[in-house]
Coordinates of C-alpha atoms in Angstrom, one line a residue:
Chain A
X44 CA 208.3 -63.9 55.2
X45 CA 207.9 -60.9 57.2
X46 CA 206.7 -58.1 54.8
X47 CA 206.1 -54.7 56.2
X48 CA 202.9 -52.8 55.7
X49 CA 201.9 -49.5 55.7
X50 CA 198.7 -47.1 56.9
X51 CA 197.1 -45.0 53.9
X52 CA 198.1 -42.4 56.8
X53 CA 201.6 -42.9 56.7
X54 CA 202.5 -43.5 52.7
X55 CA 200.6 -40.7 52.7
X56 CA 202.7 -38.3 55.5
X57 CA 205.9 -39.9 53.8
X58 CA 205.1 -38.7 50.4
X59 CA 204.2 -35.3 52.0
X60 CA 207.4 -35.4 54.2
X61 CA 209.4 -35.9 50.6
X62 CA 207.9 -33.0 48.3
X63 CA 207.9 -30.6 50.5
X64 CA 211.3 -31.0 51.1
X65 CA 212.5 -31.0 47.7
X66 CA 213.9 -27.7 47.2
X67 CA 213.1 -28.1 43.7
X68 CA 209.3 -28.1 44.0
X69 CA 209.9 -25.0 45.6
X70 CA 209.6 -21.4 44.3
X71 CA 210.0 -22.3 40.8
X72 CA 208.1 -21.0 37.7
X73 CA 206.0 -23.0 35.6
X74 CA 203.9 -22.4 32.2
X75 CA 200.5 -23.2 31.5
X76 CA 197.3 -22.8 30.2
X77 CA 194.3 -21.8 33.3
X78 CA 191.5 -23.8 33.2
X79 CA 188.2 -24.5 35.4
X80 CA 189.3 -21.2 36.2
X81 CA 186.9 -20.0 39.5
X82 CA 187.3 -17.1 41.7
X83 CA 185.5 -17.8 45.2
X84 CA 184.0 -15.0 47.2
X85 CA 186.9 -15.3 49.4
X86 CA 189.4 -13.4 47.3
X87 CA 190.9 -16.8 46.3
X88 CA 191.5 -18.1 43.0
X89 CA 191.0 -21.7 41.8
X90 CA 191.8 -23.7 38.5
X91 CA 193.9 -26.2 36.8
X92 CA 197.1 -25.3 35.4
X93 CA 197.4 -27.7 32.0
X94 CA 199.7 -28.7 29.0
X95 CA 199.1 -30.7 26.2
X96 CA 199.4 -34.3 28.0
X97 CA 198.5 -33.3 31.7
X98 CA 197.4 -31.3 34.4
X99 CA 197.9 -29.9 38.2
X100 CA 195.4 -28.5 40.5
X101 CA 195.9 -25.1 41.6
X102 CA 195.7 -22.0 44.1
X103 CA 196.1 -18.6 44.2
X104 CA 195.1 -17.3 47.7
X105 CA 193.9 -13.7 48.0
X106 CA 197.0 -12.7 49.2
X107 CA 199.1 -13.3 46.2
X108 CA 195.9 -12.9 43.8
X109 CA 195.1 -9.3 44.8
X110 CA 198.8 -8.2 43.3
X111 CA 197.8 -10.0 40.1
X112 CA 198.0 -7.0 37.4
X113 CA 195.8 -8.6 35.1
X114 CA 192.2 -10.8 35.6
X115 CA 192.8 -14.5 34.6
X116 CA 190.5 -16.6 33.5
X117 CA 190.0 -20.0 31.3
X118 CA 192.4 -20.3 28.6
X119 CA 194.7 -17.9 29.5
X120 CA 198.8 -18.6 28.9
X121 CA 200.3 -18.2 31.6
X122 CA 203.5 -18.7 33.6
X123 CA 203.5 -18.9 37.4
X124 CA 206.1 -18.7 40.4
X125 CA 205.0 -21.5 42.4
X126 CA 205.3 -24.4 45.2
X127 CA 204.3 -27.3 45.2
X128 CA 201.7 -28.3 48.1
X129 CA 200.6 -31.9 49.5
X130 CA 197.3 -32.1 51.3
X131 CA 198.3 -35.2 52.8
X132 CA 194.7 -36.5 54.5
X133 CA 193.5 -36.7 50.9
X134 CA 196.7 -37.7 49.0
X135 CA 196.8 -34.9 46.7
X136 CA 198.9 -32.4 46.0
X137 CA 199.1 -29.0 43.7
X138 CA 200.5 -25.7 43.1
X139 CA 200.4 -23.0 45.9
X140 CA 201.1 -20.3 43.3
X141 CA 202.8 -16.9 44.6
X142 CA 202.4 -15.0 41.0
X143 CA 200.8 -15.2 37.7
X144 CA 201.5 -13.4 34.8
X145 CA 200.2 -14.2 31.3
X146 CA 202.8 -15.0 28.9
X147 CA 204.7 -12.3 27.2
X148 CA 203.6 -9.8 29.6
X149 CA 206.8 -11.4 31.9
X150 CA 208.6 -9.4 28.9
X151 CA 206.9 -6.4 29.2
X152 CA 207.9 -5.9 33.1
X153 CA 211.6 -6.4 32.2
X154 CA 211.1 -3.7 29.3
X155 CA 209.5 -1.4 31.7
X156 CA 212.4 -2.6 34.4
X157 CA 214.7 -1.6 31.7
X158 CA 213.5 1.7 30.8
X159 CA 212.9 2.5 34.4
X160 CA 216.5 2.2 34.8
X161 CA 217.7 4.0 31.5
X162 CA 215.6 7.0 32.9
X163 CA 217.1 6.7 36.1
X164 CA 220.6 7.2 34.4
X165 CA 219.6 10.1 32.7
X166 CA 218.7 11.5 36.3
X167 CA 214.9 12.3 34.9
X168 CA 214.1 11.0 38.3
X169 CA 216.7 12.7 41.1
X170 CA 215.3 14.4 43.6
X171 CA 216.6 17.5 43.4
X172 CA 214.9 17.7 39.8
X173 CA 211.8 18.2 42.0
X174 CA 210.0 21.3 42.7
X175 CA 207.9 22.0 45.4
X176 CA 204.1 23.1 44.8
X177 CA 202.3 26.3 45.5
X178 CA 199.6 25.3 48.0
X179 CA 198.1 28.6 47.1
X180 CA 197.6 28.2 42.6
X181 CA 195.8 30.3 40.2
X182 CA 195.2 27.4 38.3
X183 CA 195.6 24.1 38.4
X184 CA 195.8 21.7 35.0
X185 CA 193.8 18.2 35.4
X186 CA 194.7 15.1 32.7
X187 CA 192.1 12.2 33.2
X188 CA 189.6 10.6 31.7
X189 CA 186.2 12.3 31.2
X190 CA 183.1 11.4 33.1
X191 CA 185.4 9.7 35.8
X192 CA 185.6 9.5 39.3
X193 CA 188.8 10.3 39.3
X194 CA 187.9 13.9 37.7
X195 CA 184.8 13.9 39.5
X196 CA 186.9 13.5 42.6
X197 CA 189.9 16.0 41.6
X198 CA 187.4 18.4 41.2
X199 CA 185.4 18.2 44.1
X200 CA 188.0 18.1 46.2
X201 CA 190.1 20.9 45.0
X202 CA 187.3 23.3 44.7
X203 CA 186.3 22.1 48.4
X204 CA 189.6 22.9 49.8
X205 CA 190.4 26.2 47.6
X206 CA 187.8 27.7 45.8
X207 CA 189.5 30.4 44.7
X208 CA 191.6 28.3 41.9
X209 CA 190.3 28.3 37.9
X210 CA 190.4 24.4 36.9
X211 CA 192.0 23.4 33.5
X212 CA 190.9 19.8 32.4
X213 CA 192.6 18.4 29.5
X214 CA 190.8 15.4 29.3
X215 CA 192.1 11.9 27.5
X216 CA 192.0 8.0 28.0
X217 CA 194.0 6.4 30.5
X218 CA 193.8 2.8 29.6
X219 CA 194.0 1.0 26.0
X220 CA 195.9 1.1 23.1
X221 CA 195.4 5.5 22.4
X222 CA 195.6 6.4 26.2
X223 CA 199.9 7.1 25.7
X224 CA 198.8 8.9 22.7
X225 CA 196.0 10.9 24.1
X226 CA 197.6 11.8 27.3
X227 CA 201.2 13.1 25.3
X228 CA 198.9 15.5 23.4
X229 CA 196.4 16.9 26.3
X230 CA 200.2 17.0 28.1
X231 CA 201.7 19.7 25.6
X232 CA 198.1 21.3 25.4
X233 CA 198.6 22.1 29.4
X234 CA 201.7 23.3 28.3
X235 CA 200.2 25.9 26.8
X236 CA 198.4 27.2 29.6
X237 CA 199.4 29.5 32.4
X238 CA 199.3 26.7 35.1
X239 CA 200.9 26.3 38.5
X240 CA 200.4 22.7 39.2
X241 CA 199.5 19.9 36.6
X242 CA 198.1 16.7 37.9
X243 CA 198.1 13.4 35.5
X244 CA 196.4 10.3 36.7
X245 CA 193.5 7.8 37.0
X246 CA 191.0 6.5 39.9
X247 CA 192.0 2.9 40.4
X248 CA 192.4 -0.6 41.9
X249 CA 194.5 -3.5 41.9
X250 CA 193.4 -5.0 38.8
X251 CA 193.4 -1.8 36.2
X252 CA 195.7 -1.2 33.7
X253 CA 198.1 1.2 34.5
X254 CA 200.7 1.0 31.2
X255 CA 200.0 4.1 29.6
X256 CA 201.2 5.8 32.5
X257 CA 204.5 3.8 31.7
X258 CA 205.0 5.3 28.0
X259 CA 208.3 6.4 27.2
X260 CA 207.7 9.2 25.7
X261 CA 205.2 10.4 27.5
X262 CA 207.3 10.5 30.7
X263 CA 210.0 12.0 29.0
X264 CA 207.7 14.9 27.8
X265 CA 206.6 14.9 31.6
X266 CA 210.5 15.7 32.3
X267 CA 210.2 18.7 30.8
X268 CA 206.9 20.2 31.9
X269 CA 207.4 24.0 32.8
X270 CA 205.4 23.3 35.7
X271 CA 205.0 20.9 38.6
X272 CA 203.4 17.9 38.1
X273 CA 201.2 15.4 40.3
X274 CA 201.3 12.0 39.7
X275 CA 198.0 10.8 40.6
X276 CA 197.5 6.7 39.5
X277 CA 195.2 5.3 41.8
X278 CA 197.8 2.5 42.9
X279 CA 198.9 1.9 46.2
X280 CA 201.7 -0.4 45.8
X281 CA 203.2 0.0 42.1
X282 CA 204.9 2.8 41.0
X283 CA 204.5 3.6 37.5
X284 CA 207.3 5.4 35.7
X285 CA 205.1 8.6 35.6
X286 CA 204.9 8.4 39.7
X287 CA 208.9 8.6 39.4
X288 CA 209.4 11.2 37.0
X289 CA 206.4 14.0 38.7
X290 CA 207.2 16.5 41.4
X291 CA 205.3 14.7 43.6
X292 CA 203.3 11.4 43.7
X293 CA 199.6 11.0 45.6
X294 CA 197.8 7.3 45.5
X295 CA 194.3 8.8 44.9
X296 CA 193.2 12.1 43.2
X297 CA 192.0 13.1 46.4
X298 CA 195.6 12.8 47.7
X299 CA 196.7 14.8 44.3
X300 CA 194.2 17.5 45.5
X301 CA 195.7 17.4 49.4
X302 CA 199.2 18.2 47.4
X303 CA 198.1 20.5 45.8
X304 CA 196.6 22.8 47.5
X305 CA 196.0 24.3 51.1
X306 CA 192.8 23.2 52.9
X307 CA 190.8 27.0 53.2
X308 CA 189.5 26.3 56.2
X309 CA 192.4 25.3 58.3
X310 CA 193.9 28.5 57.0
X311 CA 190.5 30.2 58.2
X312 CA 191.0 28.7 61.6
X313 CA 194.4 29.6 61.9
X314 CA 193.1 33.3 61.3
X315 CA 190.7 33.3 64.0
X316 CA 192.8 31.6 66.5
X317 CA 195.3 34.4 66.0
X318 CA 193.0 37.0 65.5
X319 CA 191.3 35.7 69.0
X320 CA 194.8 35.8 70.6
X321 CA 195.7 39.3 69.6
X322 CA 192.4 40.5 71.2
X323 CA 193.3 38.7 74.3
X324 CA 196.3 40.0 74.2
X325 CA 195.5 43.6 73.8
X326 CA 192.5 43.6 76.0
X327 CA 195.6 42.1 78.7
X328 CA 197.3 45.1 77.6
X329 CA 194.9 47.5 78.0
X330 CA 193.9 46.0 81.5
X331 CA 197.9 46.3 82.5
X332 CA 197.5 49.6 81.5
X333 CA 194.3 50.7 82.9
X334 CA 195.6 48.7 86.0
X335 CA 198.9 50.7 86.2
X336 CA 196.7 54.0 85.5
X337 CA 194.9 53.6 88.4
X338 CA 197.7 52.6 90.8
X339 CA 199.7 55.6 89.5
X340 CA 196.7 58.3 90.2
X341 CA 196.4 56.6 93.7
X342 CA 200.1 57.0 94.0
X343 CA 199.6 60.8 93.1
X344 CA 197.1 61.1 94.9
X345 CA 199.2 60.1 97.8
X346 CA 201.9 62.0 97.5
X347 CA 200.1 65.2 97.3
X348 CA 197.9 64.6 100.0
X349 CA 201.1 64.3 102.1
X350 CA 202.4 67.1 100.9
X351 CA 199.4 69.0 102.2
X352 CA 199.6 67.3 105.5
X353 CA 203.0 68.6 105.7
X354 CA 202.3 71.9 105.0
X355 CA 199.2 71.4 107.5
X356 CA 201.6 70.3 110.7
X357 CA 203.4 72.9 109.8
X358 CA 201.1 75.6 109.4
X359 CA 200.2 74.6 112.9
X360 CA 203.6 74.5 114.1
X361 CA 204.0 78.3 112.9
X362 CA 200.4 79.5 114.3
X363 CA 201.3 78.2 117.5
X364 CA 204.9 79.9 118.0
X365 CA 203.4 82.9 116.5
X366 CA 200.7 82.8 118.8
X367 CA 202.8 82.0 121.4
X368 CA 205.3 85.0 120.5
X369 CA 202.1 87.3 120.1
X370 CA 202.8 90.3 122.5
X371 CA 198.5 90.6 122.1
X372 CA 199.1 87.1 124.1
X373 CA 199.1 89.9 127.4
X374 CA 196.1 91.1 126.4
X375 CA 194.0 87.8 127.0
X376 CA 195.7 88.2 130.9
X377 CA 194.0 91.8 130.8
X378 CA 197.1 94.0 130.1
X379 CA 196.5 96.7 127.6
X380 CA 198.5 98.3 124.7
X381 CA 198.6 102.0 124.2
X382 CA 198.5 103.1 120.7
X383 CA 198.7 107.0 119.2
X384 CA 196.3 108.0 116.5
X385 CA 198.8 106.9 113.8
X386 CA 198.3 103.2 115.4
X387 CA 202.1 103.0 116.7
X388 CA 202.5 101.4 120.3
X389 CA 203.2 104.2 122.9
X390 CA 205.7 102.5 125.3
X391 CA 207.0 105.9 126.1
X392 CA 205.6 107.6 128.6
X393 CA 207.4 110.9 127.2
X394 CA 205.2 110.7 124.3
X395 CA 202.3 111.4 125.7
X396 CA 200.7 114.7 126.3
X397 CA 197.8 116.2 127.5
X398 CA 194.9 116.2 125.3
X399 CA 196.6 113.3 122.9
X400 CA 194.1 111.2 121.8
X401 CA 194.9 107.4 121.9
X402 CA 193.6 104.2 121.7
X403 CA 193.7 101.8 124.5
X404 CA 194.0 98.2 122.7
X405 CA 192.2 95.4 125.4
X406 CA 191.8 91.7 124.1
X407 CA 187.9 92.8 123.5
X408 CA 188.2 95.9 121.4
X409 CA 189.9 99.1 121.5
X410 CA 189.2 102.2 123.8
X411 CA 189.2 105.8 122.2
X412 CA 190.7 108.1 125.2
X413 CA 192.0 111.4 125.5
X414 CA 194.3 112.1 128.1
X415 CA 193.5 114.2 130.7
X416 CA 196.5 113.7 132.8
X417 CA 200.4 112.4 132.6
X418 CA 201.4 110.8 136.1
X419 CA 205.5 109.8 135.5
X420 CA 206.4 107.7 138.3
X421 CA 208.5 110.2 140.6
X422 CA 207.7 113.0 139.0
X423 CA 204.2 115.0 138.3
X424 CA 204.1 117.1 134.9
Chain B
X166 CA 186.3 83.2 93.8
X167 CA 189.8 82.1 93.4
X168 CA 192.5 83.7 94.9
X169 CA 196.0 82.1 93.5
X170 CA 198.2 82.1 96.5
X171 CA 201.6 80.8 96.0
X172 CA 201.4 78.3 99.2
X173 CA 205.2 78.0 99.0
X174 CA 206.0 81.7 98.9
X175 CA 203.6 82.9 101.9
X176 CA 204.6 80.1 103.9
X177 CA 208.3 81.3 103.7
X178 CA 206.7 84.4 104.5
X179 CA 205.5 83.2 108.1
X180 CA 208.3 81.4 108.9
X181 CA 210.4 84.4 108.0
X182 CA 207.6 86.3 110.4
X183 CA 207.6 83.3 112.9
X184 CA 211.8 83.9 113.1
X185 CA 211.6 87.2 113.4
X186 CA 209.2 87.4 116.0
X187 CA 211.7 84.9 118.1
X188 CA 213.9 88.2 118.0
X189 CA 213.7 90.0 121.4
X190 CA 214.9 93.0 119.9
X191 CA 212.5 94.1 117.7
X192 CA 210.1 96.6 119.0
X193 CA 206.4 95.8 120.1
X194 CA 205.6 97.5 117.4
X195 CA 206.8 95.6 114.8
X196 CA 206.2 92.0 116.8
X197 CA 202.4 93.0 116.9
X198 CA 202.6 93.9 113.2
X199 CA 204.1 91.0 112.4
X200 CA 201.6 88.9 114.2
X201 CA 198.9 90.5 112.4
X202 CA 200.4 89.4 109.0
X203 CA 201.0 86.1 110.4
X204 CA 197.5 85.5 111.3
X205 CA 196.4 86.7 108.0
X206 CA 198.7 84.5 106.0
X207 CA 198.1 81.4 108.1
X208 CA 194.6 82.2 106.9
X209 CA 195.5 82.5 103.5
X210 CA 196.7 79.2 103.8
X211 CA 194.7 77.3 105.5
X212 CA 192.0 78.1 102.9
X213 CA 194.1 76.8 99.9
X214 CA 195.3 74.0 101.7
X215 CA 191.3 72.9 102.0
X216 CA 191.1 73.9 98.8
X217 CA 193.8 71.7 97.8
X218 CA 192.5 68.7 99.5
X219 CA 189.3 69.2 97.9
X220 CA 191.0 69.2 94.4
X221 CA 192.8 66.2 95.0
X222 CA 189.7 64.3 95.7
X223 CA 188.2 65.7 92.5
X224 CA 190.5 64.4 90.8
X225 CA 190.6 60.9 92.2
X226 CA 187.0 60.3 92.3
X227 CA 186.1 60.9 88.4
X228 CA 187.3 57.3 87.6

């Protein structure tokens, strides 16, 4: 009889072949208890996922395990969203797992799913409830732990960027069982203060407990701050229902301190550069001017030295006819002019007497006469 | 010393001489009078007008 037979390689790709194409291995949650729990250096997580009877190996690559909200280790309950995963050169197989979260907390993400909702409806969270800050406060109210880097941080950087603001710290817990307490009560202490902005939050990571900042009443005494507030909870990806209900949300106090005030310096740059540009513009202006000052006074210039080479031509034009129209003209061709004493031109011969005295004008000088005798023509007196 | 001649007034005043001296009709008199003036004004003149000229430079060159 012919029987068929198999390589290790091929039982083992056929049993691959058939799990991971059972859609029912796929994305489904399982509970369990962690154990030989084992975080590499890589990020990912390894254990054992167990029951009473049996157990699965297990992953959690660094992907999925930085989302994880809580640290797991050895004996935690839990309940996973995972695949199932063949590693067919070895014939095993085990859970790729997606997320992890210990048991009961699954319950306390639907509460806060819930509540997140309920608020919603009551439009605590609508946009238009949101004001806008002034990048330019008298004083600004801080809520965060003492001694933390988060208020270390606030401070530093708010001072840094506008020094002339007064600081309010109202300090409380953030994490553990008195944080919603604590921060409700250093909340209505802020509201006692003349603030401008209010900024509530914690420094964080992945891994740190953000459920205070989730409180119920503690957001809805947030709702009705009298001034705006910063949500400030050090997470990049969650939102907490405090992020949803503030004014305006920053990832890192530092961001919290960006939102909340103006950076001093770019304000002081801004300044110069505009002071700068008015000078260059009025020195411009005063050039134009100066320019236009000059051009004009050569213009005038100009002009009136035209209008006293007019006159010049002219005055040259009127010497010469007068000149020319000079009866002295004669006297340069040696005539003479006959003048009485009274300096009237004798041209009548009828005036003159005997013993007159009179001047005989030449083109060199004049010639005092006296006359000794009158000869008319035709006649003898 | 500074004699303020009206320029435009005396120089009407020779060409009103000038024209009248064109006029055969006046006596010889009169036409040598007149040229007397004449000369005097032109004169006149051509010392403001220098003096004129000079001013304008004045003025230009103190920038």
């Amino acid at each position: 009889m012919d029987r068929v037979v198999y390589s290790i390689s091929d039982i083992n790709k056929y049993i691959k072949h058939v799990l991971s194409n059972d859609e029912s291995l796929k994305f489904i949650y399982i509970k369990g208890e962690i154990s030989n729990f084992k975080a590499a250096a890589t990020g990912h997580l390894y254990f054992s996922l167990k029951d009473d009877s049996s157990l699965i190996n297990a992953v959690m690559f660094s992907s999925y395990a930085s989302k994880l909200i809580f640290e797991p280790k050895s004996g935690d309950e839990v309940i996973v969203l995972a695949s199932i995963d063949v590693y067919a050169p070895r014939g095993t197989y085990q859970l790729s797992v997606y997320e992890m979260n210990l048991k009961g907390q699954g319950s306390l993400l639907e509460k806060i799913e819930k509540l997140k909702k309920q608020l919603a409806s009551e439009g605590l969270f609508d946009e238009k409830r949101k004001r806008n800050i002034n990048i330019f406060p008298k004083a600004i109210g801080l809520i965060t732990a003492k001694n933390s880097a988060a208020i270390k941080d606030l401070v530093f950087n708010i001072k840094r960027r506008y020094p002339l603001v007064t600081l309010y710290f109202f300090p409380s817990s953030v994490q553990g069982e008195n944080a919603p307490k604590e921060l409700l009560e250093a909340f209505k202490k802020s509201q006692e203060y003349e603030l401008d902005t209010l900024i509530i939050g914690r420094g964080g990571g992945a891994n740190e407990d953000l459920n205070a900042f989730n409180d119920e009443a503690l957001v809805r005494a947030v709702a009705t701050s009298k001034m705006p507030v910063i949500s400030a909870v050090g997470h990049e990806i969650d939102s907490t229902l405090l992020d949803y209900v503030s004014d305006k949300r920053a990832s890192t106090p530092t961001g919290a301190a960006e939102l909340a005030t103006v950076d001093i310096r770019e304000i002081e740059q801004e300044m110069d550069y505009r002071l700068d540009y008015l000078k260059q513009t009025l020195l411009n202006k005063l050039n134009d001017l100066k320019e236009d000052n000059d051009n004009y006074k050569k213009k005038l210039g100009g002009i009136l030295r035209n209008r006293v080479d007019k006159y010049k031509i002219l005055l040259e034009g009127e010497k010469k006819r007068i000149n020319a129209l000079s009866p002295l003209l004669v006297l340069k061709r040696g005539y003479t002019l006959i003048e009485d004493s009274e300096g009237h031109v004798v041209t009548d011969i009828n005036n003159i007497n005997k013993d007159d005295e009179l001047v005989i004008r030449m083109d060199e000088g004049k010639v005092i006469t006296k006359v000794k005798e009158v000869k008319r023509n035709g006649r003898k007196d | 010393m500074e004699e303020k001649i009206n320029i435009e007034k005396e120089f009407a005043r020779l060409q009103e001489i000038g024209e009248k001296m064109e006029d055969k009709t006046i006596s010889l008199d009169e036409s040598i009078s007149l040229h007397e003036e004449g000369i005097k004004i032109i004169k006149k003149l051509e010392e403001a007008l220098k003096e004129a000229e000079k001013r304008i430079e004045e003025v230009i060159e103190v920038k």
